[in-house]
Coordinates of C-alpha atoms and ligand atoms in Angstrom, one line a residue:
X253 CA -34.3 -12.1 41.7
X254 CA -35.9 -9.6 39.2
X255 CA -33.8 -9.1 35.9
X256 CA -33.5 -5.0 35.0
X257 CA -32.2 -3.1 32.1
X258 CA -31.1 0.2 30.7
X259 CA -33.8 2.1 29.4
X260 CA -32.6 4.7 26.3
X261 CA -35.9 6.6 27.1
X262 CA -36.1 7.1 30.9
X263 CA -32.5 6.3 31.2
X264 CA -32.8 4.4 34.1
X265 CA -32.4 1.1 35.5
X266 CA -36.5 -0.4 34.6
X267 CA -37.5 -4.1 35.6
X268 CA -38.1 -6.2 32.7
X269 CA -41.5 -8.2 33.0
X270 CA -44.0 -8.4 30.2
X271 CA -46.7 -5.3 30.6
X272 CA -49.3 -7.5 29.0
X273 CA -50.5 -11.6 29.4
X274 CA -47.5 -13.6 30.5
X275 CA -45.5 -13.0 27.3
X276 CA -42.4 -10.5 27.1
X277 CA -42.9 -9.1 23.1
X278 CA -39.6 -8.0 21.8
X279 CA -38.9 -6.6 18.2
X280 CA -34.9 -6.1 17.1
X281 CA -34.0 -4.5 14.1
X282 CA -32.2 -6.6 12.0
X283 CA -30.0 -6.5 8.6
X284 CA -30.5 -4.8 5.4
X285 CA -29.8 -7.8 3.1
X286 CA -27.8 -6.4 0.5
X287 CA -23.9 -7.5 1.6
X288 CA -22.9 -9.9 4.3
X289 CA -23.3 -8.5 7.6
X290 CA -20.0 -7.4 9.4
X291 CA -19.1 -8.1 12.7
X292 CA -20.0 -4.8 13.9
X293 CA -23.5 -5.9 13.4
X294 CA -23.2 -9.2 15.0
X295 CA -21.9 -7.2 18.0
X296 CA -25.4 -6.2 17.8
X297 CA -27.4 -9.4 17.4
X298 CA -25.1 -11.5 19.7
X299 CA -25.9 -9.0 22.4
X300 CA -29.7 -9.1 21.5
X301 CA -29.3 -13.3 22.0
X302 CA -27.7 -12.6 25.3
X303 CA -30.7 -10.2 26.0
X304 CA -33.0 -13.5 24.5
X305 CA -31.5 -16.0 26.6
X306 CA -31.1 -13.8 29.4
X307 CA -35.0 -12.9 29.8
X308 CA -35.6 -17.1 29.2
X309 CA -33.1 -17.9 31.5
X310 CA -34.9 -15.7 34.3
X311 CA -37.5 -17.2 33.8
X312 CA -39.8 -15.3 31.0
X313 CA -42.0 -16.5 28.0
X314 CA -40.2 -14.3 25.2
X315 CA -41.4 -13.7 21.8
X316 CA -39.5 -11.8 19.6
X317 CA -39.3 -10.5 15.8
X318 CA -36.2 -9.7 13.9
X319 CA -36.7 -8.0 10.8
X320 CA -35.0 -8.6 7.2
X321 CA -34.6 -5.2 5.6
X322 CA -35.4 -6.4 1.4
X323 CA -36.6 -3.4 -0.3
X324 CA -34.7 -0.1 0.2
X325 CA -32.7 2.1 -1.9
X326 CA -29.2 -0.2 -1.8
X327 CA -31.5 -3.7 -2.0
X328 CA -33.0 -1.8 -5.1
X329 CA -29.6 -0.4 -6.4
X330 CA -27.6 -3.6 -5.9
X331 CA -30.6 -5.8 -8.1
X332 CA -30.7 -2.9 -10.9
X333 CA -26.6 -3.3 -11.1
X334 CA -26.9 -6.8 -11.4
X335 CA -29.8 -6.8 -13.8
X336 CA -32.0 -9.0 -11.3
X337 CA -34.6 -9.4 -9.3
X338 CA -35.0 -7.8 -5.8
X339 CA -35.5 -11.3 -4.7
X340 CA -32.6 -13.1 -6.4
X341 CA -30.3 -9.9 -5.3
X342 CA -31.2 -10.5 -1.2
X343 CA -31.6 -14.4 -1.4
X344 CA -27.8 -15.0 -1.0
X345 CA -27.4 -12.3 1.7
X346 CA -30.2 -13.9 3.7
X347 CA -29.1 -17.6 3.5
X348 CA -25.4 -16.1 4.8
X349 CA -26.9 -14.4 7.1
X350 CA -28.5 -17.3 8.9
X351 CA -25.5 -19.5 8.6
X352 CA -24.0 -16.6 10.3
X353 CA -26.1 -16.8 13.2
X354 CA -25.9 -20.3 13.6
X355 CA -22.4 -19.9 13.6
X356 CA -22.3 -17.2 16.5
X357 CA -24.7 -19.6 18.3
X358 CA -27.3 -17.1 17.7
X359 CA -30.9 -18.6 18.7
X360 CA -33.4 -18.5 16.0
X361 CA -36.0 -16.2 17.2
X362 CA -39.7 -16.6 16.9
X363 CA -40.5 -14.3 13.5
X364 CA -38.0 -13.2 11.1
X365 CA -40.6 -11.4 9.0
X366 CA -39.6 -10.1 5.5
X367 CA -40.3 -6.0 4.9
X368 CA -41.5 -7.5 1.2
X369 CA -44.2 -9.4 2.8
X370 CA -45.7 -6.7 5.0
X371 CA -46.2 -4.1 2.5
X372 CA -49.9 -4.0 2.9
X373 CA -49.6 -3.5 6.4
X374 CA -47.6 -0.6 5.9
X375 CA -50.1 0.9 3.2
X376 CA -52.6 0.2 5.7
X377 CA -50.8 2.8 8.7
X378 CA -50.0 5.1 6.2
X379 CA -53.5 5.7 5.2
X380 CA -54.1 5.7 9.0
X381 CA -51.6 8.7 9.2
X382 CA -53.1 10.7 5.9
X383 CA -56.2 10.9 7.2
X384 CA -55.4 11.8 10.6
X385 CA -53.1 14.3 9.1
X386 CA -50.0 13.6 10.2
X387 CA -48.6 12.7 7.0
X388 CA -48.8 14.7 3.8
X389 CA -48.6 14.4 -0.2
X390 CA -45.9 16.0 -2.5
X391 CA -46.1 16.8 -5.6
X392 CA -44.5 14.1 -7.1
X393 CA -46.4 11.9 -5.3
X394 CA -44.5 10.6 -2.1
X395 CA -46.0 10.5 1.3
X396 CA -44.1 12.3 4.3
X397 CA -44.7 12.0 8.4
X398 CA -45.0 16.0 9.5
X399 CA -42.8 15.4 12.7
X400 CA -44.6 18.9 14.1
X401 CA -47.4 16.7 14.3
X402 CA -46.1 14.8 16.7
X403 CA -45.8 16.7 19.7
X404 CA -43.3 14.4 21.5
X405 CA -41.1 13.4 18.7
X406 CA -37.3 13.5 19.6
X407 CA -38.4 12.3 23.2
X408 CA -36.5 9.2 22.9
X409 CA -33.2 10.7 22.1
X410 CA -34.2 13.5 24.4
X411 CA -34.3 16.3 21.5
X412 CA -36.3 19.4 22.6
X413 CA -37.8 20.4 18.4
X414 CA -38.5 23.4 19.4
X415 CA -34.8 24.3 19.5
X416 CA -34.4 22.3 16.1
X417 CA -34.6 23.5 12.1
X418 CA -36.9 21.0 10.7
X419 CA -36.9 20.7 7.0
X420 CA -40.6 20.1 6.6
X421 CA -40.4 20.5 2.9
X422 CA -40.5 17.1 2.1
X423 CA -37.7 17.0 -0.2
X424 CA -34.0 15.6 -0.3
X425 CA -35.2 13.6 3.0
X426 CA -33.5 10.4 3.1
X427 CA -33.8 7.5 5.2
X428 CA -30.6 8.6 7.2
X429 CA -29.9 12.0 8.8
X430 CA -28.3 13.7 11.9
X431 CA -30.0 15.3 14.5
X432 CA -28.6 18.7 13.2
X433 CA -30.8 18.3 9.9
X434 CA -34.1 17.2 11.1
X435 CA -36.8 16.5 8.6
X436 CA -39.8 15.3 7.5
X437 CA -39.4 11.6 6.7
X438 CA -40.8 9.2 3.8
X439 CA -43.5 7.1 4.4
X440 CA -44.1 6.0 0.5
X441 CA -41.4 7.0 -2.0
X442 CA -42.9 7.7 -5.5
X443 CA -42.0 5.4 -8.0
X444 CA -39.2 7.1 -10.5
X445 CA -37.9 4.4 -13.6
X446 CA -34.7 5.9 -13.8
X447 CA -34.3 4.9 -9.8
X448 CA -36.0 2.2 -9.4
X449 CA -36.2 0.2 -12.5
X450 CA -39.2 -2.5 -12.5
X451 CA -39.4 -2.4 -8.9
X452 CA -42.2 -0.7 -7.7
X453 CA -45.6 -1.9 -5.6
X454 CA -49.6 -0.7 -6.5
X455 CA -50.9 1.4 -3.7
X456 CA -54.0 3.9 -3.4
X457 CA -51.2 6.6 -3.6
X458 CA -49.6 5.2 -6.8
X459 CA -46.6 3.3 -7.5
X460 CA -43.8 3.3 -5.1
X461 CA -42.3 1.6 -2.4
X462 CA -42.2 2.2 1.6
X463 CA -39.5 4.3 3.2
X464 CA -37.4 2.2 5.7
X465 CA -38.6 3.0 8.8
X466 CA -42.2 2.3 8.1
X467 CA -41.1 -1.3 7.8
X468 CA -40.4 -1.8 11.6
X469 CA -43.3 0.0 12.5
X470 CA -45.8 -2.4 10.3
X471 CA -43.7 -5.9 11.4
X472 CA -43.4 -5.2 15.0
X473 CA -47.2 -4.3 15.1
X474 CA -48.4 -6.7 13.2
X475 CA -46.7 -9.2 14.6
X476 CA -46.2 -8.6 18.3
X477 CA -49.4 -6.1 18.8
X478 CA -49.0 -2.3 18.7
X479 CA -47.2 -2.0 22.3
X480 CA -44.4 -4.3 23.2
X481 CA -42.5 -4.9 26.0
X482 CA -38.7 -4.5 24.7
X483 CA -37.4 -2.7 21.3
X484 CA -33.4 -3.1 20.7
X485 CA -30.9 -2.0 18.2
X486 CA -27.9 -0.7 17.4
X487 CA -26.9 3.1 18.8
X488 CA -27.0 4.7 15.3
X489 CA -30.7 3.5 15.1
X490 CA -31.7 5.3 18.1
X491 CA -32.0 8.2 15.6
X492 CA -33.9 9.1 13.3
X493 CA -34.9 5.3 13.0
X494 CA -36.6 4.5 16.2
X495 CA -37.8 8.0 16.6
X496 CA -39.5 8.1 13.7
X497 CA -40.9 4.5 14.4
X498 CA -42.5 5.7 17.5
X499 CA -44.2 8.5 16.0
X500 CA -45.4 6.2 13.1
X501 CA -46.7 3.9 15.9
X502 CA -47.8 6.3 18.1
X503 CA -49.3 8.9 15.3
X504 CA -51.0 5.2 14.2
X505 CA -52.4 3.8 17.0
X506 CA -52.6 6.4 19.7
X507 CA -51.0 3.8 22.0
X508 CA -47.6 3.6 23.9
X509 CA -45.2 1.5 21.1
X510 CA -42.5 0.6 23.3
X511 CA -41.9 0.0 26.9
X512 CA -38.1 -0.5 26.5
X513 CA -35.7 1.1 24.6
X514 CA -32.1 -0.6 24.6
X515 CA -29.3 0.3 22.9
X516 CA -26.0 -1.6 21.8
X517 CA -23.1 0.3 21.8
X518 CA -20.6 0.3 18.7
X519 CA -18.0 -2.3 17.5
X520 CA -14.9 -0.1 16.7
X521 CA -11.8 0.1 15.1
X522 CA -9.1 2.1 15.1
X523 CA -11.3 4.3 17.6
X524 CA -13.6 4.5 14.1
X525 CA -17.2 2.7 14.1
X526 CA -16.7 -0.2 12.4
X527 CA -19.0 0.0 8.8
X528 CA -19.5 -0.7 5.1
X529 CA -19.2 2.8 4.4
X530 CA -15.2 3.5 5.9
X531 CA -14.7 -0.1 4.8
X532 CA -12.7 -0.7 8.2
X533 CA -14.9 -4.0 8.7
X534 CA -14.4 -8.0 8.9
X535 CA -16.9 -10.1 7.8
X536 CA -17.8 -13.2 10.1
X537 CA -16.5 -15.2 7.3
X538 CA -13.1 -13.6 6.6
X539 CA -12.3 -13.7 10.5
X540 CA -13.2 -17.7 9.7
X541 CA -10.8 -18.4 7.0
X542 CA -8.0 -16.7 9.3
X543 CA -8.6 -19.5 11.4
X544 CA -11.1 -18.5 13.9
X545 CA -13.9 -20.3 15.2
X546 CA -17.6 -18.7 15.9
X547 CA -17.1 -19.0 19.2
X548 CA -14.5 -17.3 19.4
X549 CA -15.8 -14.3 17.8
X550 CA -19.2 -15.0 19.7
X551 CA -17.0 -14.4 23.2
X552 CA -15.3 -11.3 22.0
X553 CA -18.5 -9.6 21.0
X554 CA -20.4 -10.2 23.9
X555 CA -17.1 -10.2 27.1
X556 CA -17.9 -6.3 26.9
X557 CA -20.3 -4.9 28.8
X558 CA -23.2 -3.8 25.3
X559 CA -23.3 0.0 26.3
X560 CA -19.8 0.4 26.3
X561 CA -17.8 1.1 23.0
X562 CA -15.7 -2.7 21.9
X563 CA -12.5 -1.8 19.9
X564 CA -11.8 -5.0 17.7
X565 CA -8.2 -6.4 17.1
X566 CA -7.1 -9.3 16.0
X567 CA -5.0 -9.7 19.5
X568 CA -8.0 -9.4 21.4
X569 CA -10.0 -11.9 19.5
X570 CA -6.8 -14.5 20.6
X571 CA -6.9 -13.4 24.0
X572 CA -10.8 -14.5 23.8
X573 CA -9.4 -17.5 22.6
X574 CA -6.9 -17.6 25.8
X575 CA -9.9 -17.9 28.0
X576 CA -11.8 -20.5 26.2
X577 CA -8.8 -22.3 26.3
X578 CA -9.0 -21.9 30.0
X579 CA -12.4 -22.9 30.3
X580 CA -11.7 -26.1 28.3
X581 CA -9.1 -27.2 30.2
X582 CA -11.1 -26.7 33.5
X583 CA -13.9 -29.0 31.6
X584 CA -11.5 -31.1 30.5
X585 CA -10.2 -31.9 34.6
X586 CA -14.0 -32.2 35.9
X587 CA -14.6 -34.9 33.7
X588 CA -11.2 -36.5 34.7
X589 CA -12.1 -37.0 38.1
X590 CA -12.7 -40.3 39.7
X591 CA -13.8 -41.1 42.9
X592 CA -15.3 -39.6 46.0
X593 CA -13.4 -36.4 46.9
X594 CA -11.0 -37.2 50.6
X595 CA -11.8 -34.0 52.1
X596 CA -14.5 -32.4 53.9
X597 CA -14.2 -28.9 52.4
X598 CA -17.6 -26.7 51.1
X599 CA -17.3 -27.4 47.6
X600 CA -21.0 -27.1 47.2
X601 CA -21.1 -23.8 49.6
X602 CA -18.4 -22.4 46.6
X603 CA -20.9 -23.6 43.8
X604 CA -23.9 -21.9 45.0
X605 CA -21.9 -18.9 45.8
X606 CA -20.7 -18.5 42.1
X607 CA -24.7 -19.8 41.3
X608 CA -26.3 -17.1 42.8
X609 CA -23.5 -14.4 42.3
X610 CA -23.9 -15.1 38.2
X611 CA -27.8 -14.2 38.1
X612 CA -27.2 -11.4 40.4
X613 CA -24.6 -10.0 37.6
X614 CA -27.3 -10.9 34.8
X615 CA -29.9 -9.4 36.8
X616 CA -28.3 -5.7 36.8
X617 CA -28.4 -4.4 33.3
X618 CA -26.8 -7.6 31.7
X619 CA -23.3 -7.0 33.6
X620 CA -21.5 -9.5 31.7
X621 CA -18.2 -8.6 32.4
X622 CA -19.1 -9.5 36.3
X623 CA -20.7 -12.7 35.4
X624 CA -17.6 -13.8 33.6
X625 CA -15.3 -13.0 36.8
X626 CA -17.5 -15.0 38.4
X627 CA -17.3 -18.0 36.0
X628 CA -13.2 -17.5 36.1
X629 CA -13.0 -16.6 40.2
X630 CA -14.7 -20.2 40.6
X631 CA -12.6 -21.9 37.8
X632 CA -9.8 -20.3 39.7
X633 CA -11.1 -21.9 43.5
X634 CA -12.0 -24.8 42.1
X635 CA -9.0 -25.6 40.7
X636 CA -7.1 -25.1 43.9
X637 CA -9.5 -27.0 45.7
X638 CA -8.6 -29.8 43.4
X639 CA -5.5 -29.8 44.0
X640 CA -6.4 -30.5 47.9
X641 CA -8.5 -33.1 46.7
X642 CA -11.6 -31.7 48.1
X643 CA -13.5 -32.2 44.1
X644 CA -14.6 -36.2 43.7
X645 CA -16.7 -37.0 41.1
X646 CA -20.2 -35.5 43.1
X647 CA -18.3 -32.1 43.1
X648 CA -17.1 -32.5 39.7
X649 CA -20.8 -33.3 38.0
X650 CA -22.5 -30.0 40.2
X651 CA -19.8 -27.9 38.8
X652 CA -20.1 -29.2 34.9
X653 CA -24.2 -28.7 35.5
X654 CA -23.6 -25.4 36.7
X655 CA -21.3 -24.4 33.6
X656 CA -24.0 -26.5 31.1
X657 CA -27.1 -24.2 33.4
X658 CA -24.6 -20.9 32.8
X659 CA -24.3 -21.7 28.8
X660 CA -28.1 -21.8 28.3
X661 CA -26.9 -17.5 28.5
X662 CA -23.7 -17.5 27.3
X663 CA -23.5 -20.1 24.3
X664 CA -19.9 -20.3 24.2
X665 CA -18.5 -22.6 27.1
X666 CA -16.2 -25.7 25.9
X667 CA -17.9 -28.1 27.6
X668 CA -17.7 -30.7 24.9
X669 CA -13.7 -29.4 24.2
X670 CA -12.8 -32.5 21.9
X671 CA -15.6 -31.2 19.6
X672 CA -14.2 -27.8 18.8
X673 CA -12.3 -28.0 15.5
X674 CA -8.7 -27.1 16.1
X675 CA -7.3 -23.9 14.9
X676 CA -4.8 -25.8 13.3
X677 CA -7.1 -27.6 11.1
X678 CA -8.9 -24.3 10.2
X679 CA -5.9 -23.7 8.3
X680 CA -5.1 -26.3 6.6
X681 CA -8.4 -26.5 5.3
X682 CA -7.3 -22.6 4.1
X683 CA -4.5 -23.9 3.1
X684 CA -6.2 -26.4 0.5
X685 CA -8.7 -24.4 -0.8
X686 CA -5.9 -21.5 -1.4
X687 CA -3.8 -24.8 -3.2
X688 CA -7.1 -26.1 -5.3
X689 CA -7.8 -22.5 -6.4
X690 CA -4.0 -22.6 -7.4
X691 CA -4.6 -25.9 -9.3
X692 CA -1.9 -27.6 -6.8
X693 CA -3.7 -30.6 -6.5
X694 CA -0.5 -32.4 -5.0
X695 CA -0.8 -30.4 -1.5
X696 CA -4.8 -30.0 -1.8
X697 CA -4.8 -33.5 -2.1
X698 CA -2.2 -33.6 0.8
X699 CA -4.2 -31.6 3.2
X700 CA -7.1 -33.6 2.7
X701 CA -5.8 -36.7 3.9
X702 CA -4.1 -34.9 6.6
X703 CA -7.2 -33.4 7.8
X704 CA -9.2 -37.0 7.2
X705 CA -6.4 -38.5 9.4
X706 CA -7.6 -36.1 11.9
X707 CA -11.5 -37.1 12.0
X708 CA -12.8 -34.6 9.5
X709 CA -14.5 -34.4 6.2
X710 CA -14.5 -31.6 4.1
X711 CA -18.0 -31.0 3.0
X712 CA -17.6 -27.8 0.0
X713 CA -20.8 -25.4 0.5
X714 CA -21.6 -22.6 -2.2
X715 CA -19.9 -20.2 0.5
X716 CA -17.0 -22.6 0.6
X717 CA -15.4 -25.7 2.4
X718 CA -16.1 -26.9 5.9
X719 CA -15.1 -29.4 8.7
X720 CA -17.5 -32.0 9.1
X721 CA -16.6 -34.6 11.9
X722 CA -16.6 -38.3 10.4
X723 CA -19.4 -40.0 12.4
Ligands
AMP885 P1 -27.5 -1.9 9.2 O1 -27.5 -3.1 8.3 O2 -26.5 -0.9 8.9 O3 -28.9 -1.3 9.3 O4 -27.2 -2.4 10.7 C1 -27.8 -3.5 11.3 C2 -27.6 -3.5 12.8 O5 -26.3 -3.5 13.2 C3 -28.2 -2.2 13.4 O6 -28.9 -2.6 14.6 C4 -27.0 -1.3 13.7 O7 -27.2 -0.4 14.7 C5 -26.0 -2.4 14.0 N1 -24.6 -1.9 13.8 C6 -24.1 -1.4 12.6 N2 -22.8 -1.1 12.7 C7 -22.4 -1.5 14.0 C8 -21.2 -1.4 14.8 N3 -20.0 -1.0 14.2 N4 -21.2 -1.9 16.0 C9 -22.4 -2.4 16.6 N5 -23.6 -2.4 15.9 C10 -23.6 -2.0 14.6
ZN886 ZN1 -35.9 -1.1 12.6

């Protein structure tokens, strides 16, 4: 069975198989380390683990690169405000980050290479582009990519330029813009003290420091080679950010950049994308201390299909928890079974249905929506079937493998459901750090050895308290 996906570029259904060695190469775009990521993001990355475990699970070698954005102008702002370091500013946002992920069960991927670390690299392909002529000086001394240069640039999201008003001055271009006010982007933004304040780098074009989407360009290349199999993002990143990063790669290298372009859809709310700037977002950790678990948010990001629109609620993230809770109790039945099963009814016949009907959904465009009605058709079947006592314990075992084979992709089944932490327990452990904030040491106290009572230790983190099973 051959695994397909979405391309942005063709827009068609393309088979995924790495184009060169035995290796897929995949590069997503990752965060801009100057706030904690909100869960619109992690709609993002939890969809681009699917997309990871999906490829393994089908079989592939995978190696991928996820980017941390460290130097751009709010990294730069946010250090200046706080009168310190670009490094000390994004340290904090990049350990959270990863306890994020590990929270949303996110695999670590191969390379999580730093934009700081690869400035060379970009010097090096912008050189490339100066004296190819692609990109130009200004006066004050920043280097733009002339997009008239690049004969198929908007190709990706399928712009025709010749219709378009380009601002090719090279002025007022920021990193952001909408496809009705098309312009020449930064390479290198000249180094100005009053902007910047001690944060600059040395180049052969002066001080200054790269424009945002030269990052991606330099990492995926230098990392993964300068055409990969898979490149994935967000929808806003479609454009200008991966346009622009094809015509850096392309103008670069003369080579195809990408093979496939996939897109993730937007976490909404209210109808409105959900983002720093309207200020209508949730943090991982604030949906935490309201007394939700990772994986809970984990199955609510990734139940809906990634290219169509998710509106978050708070009801919606407890009907996610509904259907965990369904799935536990099904786990929780299989490994209650005793004995052979009495009947002679195709039990096995139903498991390799639901086996072969899962990778089928996988296999066209990540249809996770059908893979999950698979998952709940068979918990559905199953549990009639033990209620004729057709499941014994052989049944039982094929169907817990088949869930434990299943959550290689998904990451959030409940097979092990006496190790979740109770929602209840989530809250008192709100509870007590609201009370030991409040000096209340009685009830912190209290909770404590309530929640000790329970199994748990509180273990207190710089980002806060946490359950820690006794062992
Ligand atoms: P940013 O830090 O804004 O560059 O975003 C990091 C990643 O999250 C990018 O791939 C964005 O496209 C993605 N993203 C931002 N907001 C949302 C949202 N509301 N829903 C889904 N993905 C998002
Ligand atoms: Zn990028």
């Amino acid at each position: 069975m051959k695994l397909h996906l979405f391309n942005t570029e063709t827009r068609e259904l393309e088979e995924v198989r790495p184009h060169h060695g035995d290796t897929i190469r995949m590069y997503t775009c990752g965060p801009t380390i100057y706030n904690f990521a909100h869960i619109g993001n992690f709609r993002t990355y939890v969809f681009e683990d699917l997309l990871r475990r999906t490829i393994r699970f089908f079989g592939f070698k995978l190696e991928q690169a996820m980017n941390l954005t460290d130097v751009d102008d709010k990294t730069i702002r946010g250090a200046i405000q706080n009168k310190i370091s670009l490094k000390e500013f994004t340290e904090p946002f990049k350990i959270a980050f990863f306890e994020d992920l590990k929270t949303l069960h996110i695999q670590p991927v191969e390379y999580y290479p730093a934009a700081t670390d690869y400035i060379p690299q970009m010097i090096e392909m912008i050189e490339e582009l100066l004296k190819k002529g692609i990109a130009y000086r200004t006066k004050d001394g920043s280097i733009y990519y002339s997009i008239r240069k690049f004969p198929t640039y908007g190709k990706l999201s399928h712009l025709c330029i010749d219709d378009l008003k380009i601002n090719a001055s090279g002025e007022n271009a920021a990193d952001e813009y909408e496809k009705d006010n098309i312009s020449d982007f930064t390479l290198w933004k000249a180094y100005d003290p009053n902007r910047d304040g001690n944060i600059f780098w040395e180049s052969p074009f002066g001080k200054g420091r790269p424009g945002w989407h030269i990052e991606c360009s330099a990492m995926s290349m230098s990392l993964l080679g300068e055409t990969i199999d898979i490149h994935c993002g967000g929808v806003d990143n479609m454009f200008p950010h991966h346009e622009n990063e094809i015509a850096q790669s392309e103008g670069y290298s003369g080579k195809r950049f990408v093979y496939q372009w996939v897109h993730v859809e937007h976490l909404l709310v209210d109808h409105k994308k959900m983002s720093k700037s309207l200020g209508n977002f949730y943090t991982l950790r604030d949906l935490l201390n309201q007394g939700f678990t990772g994986t809970e948010v984990r199955y609510l990001l990734l139940s809906t299909h990634y290219r169509t629109q998710l509106n978050f609620s708070l009801p919606s993230l407890l009907a996610a928890r509904a259907s965990l809770k369904r799935i536990g109790d099904f786990v929780i039945r299989l490994r209650s079974i005793e004995g052979e099963s009495t009947k002679h009814i195709h039990v096995f016949d139903r498991i390799q249905k639901a086996e072969k009907e899962f990778k089928e959904a996988l296999s066209q465009d990540i249809n996770i929506s059908e893979a999950l009605a698979v998952l709940f058709d068979l918990i559905r079947d199953i549990h009639t079937l033990c209620d004729e006592k057709a499941v014994g314990i052989r049944e039982a075992r094929a169907i817990l493998e088949l869930l434990t084979h299943w959550d290689q992709v998904l990451a959030v089944l409940p097979l092990h459901p006496e190790e979740e932490i109770a929602p209840d327990l989530t809250e008192k452990l709100r509870k007590r750090e609201g009370a030991r904030k409040a000096k209340n040491f009685l009830l912190s106290d209290q909770l404590r050895d309530e929640i000790l009572q329970r199994g748990y230790l509180i273990e207190d983190t710089p980002q806060g308290a946490r359950l820690k099973r006794k062992s």
